[in-house]
Each structure stands twice: as structure tokens, then as C-alpha cells.
XYZ file of C-alpha atoms in Angstrom:
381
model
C 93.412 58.021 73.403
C 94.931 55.769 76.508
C 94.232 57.923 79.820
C 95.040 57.023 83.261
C 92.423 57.864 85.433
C 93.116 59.499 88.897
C 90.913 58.220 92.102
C 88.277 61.314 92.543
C 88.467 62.988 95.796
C 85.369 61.819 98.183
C 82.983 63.039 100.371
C 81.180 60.546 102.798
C 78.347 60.204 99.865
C 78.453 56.782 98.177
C 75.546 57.709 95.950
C 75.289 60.011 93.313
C 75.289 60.593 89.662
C 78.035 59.754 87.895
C 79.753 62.144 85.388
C 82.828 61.896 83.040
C 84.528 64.566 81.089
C 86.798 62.753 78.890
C 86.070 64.555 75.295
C 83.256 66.677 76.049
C 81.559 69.199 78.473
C 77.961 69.404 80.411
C 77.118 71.381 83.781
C 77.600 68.886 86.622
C 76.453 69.649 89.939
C 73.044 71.954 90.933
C 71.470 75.531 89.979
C 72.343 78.443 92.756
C 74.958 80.057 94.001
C 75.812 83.740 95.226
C 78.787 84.405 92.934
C 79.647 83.346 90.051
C 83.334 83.534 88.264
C 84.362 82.962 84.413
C 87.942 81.731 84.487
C 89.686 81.944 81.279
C 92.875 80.243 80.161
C 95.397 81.706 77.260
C 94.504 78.029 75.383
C 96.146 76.963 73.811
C 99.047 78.095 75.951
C 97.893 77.497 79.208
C 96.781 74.221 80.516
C 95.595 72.634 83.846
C 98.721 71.570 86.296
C 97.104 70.925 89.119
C 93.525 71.150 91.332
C 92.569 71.406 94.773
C 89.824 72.508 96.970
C 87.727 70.763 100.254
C 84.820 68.978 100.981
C 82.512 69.795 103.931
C 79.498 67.872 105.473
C 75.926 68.408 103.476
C 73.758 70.762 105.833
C 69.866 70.430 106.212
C 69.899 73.866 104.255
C 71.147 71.923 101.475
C 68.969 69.234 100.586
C 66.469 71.951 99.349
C 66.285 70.048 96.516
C 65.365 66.774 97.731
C 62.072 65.176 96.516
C 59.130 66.325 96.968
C 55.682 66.152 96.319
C 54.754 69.673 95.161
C 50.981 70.821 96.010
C 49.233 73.537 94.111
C 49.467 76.180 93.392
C 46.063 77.819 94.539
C 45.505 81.056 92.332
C 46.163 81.587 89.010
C 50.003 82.670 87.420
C 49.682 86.049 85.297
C 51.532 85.858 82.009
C 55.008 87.792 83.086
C 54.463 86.659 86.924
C 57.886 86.174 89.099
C 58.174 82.930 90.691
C 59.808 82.313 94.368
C 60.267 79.490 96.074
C 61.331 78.438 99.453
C 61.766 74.845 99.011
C 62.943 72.857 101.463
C 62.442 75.619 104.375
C 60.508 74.199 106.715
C 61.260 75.577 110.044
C 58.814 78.399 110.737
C 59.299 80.828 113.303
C 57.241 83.647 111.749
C 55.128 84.942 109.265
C 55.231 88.312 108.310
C 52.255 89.350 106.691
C 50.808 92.631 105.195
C 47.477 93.008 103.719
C 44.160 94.654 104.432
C 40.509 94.357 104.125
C 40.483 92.552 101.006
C 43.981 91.757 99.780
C 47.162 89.628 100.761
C 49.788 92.367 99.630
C 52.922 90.042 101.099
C 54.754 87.481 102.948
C 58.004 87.247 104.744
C 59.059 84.440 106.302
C 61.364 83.695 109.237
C 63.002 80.471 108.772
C 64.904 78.268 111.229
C 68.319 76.162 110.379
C 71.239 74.644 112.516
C 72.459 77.961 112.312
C 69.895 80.227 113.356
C 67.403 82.666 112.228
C 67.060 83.479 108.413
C 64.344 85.621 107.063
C 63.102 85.380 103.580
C 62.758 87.805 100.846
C 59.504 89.698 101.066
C 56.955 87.852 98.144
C 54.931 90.755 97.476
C 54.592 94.415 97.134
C 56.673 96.725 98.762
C 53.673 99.144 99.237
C 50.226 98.476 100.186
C 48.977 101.408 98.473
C 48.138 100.121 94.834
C 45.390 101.832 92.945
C 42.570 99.821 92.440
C 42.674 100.516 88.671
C 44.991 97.539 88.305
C 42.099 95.048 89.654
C 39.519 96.718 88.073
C 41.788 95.984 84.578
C 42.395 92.294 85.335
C 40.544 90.464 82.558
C 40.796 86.950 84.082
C 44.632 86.086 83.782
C 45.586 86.530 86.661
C 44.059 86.509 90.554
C 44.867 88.029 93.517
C 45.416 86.546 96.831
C 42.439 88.122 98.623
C 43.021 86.142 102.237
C 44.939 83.375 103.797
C 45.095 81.479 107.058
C 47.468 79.274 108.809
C 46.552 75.754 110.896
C 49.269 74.277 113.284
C 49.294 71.499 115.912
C 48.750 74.476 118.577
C 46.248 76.170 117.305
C 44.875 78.305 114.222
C 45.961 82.375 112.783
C 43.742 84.459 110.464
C 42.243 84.687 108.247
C 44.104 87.486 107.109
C 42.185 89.794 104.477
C 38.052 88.830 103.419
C 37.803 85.167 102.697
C 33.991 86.751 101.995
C 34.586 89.031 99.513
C 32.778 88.656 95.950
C 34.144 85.984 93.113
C 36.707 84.290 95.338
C 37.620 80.671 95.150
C 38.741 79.071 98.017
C 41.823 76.543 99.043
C 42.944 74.231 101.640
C 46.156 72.307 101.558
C 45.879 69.728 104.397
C 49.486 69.071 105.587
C 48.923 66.416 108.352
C 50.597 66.264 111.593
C 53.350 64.107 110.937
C 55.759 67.320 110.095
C 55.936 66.974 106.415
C 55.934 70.715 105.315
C 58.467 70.972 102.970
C 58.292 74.885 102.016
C 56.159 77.420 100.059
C 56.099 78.554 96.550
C 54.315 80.861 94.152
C 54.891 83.858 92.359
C 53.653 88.142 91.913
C 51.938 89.710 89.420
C 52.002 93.675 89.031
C 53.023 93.423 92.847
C 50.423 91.197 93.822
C 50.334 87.310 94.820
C 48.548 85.573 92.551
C 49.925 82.276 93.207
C 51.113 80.189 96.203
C 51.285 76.742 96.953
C 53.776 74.208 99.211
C 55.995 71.430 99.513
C 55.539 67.800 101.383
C 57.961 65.886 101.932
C 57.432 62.513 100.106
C 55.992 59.616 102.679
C 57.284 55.883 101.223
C 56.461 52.400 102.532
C 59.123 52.489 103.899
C 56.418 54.591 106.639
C 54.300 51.618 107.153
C 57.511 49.309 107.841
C 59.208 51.390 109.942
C 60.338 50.110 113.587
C 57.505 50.038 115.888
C 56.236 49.080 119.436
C 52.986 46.571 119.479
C 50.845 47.342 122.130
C 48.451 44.808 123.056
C 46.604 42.665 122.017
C 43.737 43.270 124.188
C 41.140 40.285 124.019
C 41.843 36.965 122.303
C 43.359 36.225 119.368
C 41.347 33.200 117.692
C 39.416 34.067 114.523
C 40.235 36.479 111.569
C 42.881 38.939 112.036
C 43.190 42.571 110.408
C 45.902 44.950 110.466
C 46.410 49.237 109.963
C 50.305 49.267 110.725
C 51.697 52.255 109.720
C 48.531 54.345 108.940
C 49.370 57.266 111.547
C 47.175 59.873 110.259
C 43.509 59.286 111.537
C 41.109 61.951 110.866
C 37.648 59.689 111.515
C 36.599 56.475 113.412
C 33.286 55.034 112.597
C 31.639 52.677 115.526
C 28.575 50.328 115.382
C 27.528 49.126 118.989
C 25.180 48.213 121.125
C 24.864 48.424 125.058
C 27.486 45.637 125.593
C 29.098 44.629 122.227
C 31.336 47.135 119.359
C 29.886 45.557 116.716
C 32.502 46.740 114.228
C 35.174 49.431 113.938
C 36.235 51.288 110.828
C 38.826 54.507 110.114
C 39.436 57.045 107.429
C 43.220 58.018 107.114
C 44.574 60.550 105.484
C 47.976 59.132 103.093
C 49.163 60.772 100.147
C 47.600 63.887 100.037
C 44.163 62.135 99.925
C 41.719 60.639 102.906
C 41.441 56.273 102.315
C 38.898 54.570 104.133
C 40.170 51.403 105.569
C 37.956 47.949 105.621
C 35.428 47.380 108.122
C 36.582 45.487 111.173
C 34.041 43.417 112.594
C 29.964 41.889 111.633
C 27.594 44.225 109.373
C 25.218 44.157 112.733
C 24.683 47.911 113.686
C 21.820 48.918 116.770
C 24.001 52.408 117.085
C 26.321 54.068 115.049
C 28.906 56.865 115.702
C 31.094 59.276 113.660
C 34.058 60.196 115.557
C 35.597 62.778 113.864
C 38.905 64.396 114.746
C 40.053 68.172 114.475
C 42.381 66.874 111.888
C 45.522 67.788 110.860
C 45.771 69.085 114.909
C 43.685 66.524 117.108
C 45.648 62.965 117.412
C 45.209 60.119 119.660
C 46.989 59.972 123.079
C 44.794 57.009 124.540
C 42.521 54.132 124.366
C 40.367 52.273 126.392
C 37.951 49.891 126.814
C 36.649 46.174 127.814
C 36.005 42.774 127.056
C 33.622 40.017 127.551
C 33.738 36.392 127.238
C 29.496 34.962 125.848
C 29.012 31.529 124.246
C 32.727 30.964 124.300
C 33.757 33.881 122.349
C 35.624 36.946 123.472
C 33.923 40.357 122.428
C 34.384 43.752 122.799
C 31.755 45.370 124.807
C 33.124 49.243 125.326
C 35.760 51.346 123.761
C 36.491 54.884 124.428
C 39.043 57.345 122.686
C 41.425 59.974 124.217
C 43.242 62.578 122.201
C 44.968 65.890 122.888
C 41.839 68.093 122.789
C 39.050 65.884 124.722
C 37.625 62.336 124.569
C 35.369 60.351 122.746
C 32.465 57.528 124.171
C 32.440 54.968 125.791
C 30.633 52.905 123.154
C 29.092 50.083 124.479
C 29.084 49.246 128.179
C 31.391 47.303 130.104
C 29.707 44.306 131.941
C 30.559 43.457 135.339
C 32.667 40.854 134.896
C 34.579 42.616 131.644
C 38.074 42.668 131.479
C 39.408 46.336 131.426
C 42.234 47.845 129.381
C 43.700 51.077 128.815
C 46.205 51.781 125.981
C 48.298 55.781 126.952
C 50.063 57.113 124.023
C 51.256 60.641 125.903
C 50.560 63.907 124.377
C 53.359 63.284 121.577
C 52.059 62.050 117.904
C 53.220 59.038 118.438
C 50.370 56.411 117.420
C 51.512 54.123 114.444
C 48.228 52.287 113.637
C 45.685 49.480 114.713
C 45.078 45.975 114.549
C 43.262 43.312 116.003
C 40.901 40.184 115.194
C 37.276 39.988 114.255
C 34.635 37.046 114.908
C 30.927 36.690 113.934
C 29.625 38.424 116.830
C 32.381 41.774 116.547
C 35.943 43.338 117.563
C 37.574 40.228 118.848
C 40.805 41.321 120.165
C 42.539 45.348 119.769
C 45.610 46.625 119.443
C 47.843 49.435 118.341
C 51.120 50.411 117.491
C 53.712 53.131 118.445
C 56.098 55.073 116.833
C 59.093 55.337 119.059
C 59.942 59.120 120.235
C 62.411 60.877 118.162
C 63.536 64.554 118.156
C 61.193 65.757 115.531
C 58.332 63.868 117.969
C 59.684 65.691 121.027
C 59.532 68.942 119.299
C 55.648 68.238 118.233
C 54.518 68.004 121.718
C 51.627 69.500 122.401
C 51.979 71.287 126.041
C 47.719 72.254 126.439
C 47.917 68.056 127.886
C 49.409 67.586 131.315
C 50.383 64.419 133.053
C 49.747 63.812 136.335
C 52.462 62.050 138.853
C 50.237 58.855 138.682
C 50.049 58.940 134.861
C 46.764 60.301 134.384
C 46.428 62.799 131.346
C 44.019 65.639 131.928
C 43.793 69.168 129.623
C 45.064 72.398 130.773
């Protein structure tokens, strides 16, 4: 029949699902909640006069249920396991953690949100004491979380429990260091983990066009150009050399949960040949430097060296005397954004890289073991 349809009340949202009850009835909004109330009207006699209520801002605490890319789980779900999830916690102040010489028994966690401390629900057993007659009767449904360890940007804890002990399979989630934990997940069997896994946050091209600073080029710009913008995650960089020319330069990311090797950058020519691999998801670059040299009217790279926040890497190659220096200094915040450059047929032809300016989340990821001296020199702790 003819309606006339009242302007909603607004939040500062303009996108959403849309949902209209004229004629029939679904749920509309999300799952959760601490209460829950039935309210019941004498229909037919009673009917809606009038509706009110408030809208406040959306808290970090409640996009929980923003996307996602969901990784795991490691272990293997019993049939009547209970599944928790802490999805889109990913704050950590603590870990809680009980367990002994062969067995994760429990986590707590210790979250962080704009308004303080929160601590989890214990994922677990409440006692450590279980008699070994329920892992002797497992009959391959079910596993048990027999050790764990945790990685950060500072440093490394555990592992907690025997990562040695007999029929164990092991795990590693790689999370990078670009803070994309999203959260944990898993679930308990007969008191026991037997499942846990995590949340990323979903990375988007919108990564590899994001506002950046070009540094450089160092060199000349005159023959075929290549470019790595956006690819912030570097876990390898593979050099070919000789005493006074890098012959070519090539790098294995890590994007979307997977490592990519990138092209090679530069001639097939190789006299010497170096792997330099990073502590990665915890070592990142802070610096670069290096030379050129001008030889039958080219420009060339003759020495490049690599500085990150746990030591430094080469030179490779040797600058000649009359090379033109250059030194690229990131800080000690994870704040490269990629490379590019040109290439000719004798090598690297010109370098450069880009920055990702500093926000909070990059101010909070410093790592304090790298000092800077008054004159701008970095040097470790």
C-alpha cells in the first residue's frame, strides 16, 4: 500500500548495506552483544508510536569484523572442539601462557584499546594437571599444541613447551613488519589447544600507490628504467659484482602471505655473487650507500652497501677514485617504500628508493637498539 517514508536517522557513515522492512523481517545489523532483550507487544492491540535512541562514533574495538585475510589454523580441530576468536585485537601487551615440558595448556591475552587494558578469556585448561590417559586415547582427530613461540620487531620469546618432542608437525605464520596482525583464533579440545591460527589485515594496491617520498636518483638516468614502488617488505637482496662495477641487483619480497622474486636489474655478467639475506619479519633497511663511475661514456655503479637496524651489509664492488659517493638514511623507523632505478649494458645505471612518510603506527614501530648521533650518523646500541 502507499507509505510515506521518514528520512532515517544518520551516523557520519555514508556506506553501508541497505535494508528495508516494508512487508517482511530479516536480522539487520552484526552477531554479539552482552544482553539480549525479547520485547513483546499485545498485537494486535499495541502498535509502534514512536522510536528513539543515539548514535555514537565507531571505536577501533569495533571494526573487529573488518576484512581480513584469515591464516591457518596450524593443528588439527577435534570433532566437539570450542572455537575462540580474538579478531581484530591486535594490540599486545602480554601473553599469558601456561604449559610445561611438552604441552601448551593455555593462553591469555592482554589486549590494548583507546581505552586501556583488556585481558582475554583464558583459551585453554583451567588446570595443568590432565592425566595423560587422554593423549594416550587420541586416535588422530585431534592434536595438541605441544609448543609455541613468538617473533616481534624487538626481539624473539620461547619456545614455550618441546618443539622436539616425537610426531610433531611444525608451523610458522610470517606476519611481516608492516603491523598487519589482525588477532588470533583457534579452538580446545578436552581442555587442550588443538588449534590456533591469526588474522592479517588485508594489504590492497592501494599499498603500492600510496603517497611517497622519491629519494634519488643516484647516477644517470639514460637507458632502461625499472621500478619496485611500494614493495616494503624485503627479506633478500641478491648482488652480482665485480671489484668496480654491481653488475646487477635483484630482491625477494614478501606480499600476500607469500615471498615474490622481483626481475633482475641489470646485465647477466656475474664475477661475484652475494645473498644478502635479512632477519626477516624483524631486520629492515635504515640506509644505503654507495658510488658511481662514469667509463666509455656510461654511468655505472661500482659499490653499494646496505644498512639496517641490526648491522650492515658489503660494500660490493669498490669505489674508484674519482666515483661519485651517495648515501641514502632511512632512520631506525620501517619506513622504506621500495626501489628503482635504470639499467644499461654494462649494469645498475642509476638507484633510487622510496619512503613511506612517518605516521603514528611508524613512530610506535621504532626500534630503540639504533641510536643517532648529533651529526646523523646511525650506530647500534
Amino acid at each position: 500500500m502507499d507509505m510515506v517514508k521518514v528520512d532515517p536517522a544518520k551516523g557520519k557513515g555514508q556506506i553501508g548495506t541497505l535494508w528495508d522492512e516494508k512487508g517482511q523481517g530479516q536480522k539487520h545489523g552484526v552477531d554479539g552483544g552482552e544482553n539480549f532483550k525479547s520485547v513483546v507487544f499485545y498485537y494486535p492491540s499495541e502498535f509502534l508510536t514512536s522510536i528513539s535512541g543515539s548514535f555514537r562514533s565507531l571505536r577501533n574495538d569495533d571494526r573487529r569484523d573488518m576484512d581480513m585475510i584469515k591464516v591457518g589454523p596450524a593443528g588439527k580441530q577435534g570433532r566437539s572442539a570450542t572455537i575462540w576468536d580474538e579478531k581484530g585485537r591486535r594490540e599486545i601487551a602480554q601473553i599469558f601462557i601456561s604449559y610445561d615440558c611438552n604441552t601448551v595448556y593455555s593462553f591469555h591475552f592482554l589486549f590494548y584499546d583507546e581505552y586501556g587494558n583488556l585481558l582475554s578469556q583464558k583459551h585453554g585448561s583451567e588446570d595443568t594437571d590432565i592425566s595423560s590417559s587422554f593423549r594416550s586415547s587420541m586416535d588422530g582427530n585431534s592434536t595438541i599444541l605441544s609448543s609455541i613461540a613468538f617473533g616481534t620487531n624487538k626481539g624473539s620469546y620461547g619456545p614455550f613447551g618441546n618443539p622436539s618432542s616425537t610426531n610433531v608437525k611444525h608451523f610458522n605464520f610470517q606476519i611481516g613488519n608492516q603491523l598487519t596482525f589482525g588477532g588470533f583464533y583457534g579452538s580446545t579440545s578436552g581442555g587442550y589447544i588443538d588449534s590456533i591460527g591469526i588474522f592479517k589485515k588485508k594489504t590492497t594496491k592501494k599499498t603500492r600507490n600510496m603517497d611517497m617520498i622519491k629519494v634519488g636518483p643516484a647516477g644517470v638516468q639514460v637507458e632502461t628504467s625499472w621500478d619496485e614502488r611500494g614493495r616494503t617488505e624485503v627479506a633478500q637482496i641478491f648482488v652480482s659484482y665485480n671489484h668496480d662495477t654491481v653488475r646487477s641487483l635483484q630482491f625477494l619480497f614478501y606480499e600476500n602471505d607469500k615471498f615474490v622474486m622481483s626481475n633482475k636489474h641489470g646485465t647477466n655478467a656475474c664475477e661475484s655473487f652475494c645473498a644478502v639475506t635479512f632477519d626477516y619479519p624483524t631486520e629492515f633497511l635504515t640506509s644505503i650507500s654507495g658510488s658511481f663511475r662514469k667509463a666509455y661514456g656510461y654511468c655505472i655503479l661500482s659499490s653499494i652497501s646496505f644498512g639496517t637496524n641490526k648491522g650492515s651489509y658489503g660494500p660490493f664492488g669498490t669505489p674508484t677514485a674519482d666515483a661519485n659517493k651517495f648515501t641514502f638514511k632511512m632512520g631506525n623507523y620501517p619506513s622504506f617504500g621500495g626501489f628503482y632505478g635504470t639499467k644499461n649494458h654494462y649494469g645498475v645505471e642509476s638507484f633510487g628508493v622510496y619512503m613511506k612518510p612517518i605516521t603514528t603506527s611508524t613512530i610506535h614501530f621504532k626500534d630503540p637498539s639504533v641510536k643517532v648521533k648529533k651529526e646523523g650518523v646511525q650506530e647500534k646500541k
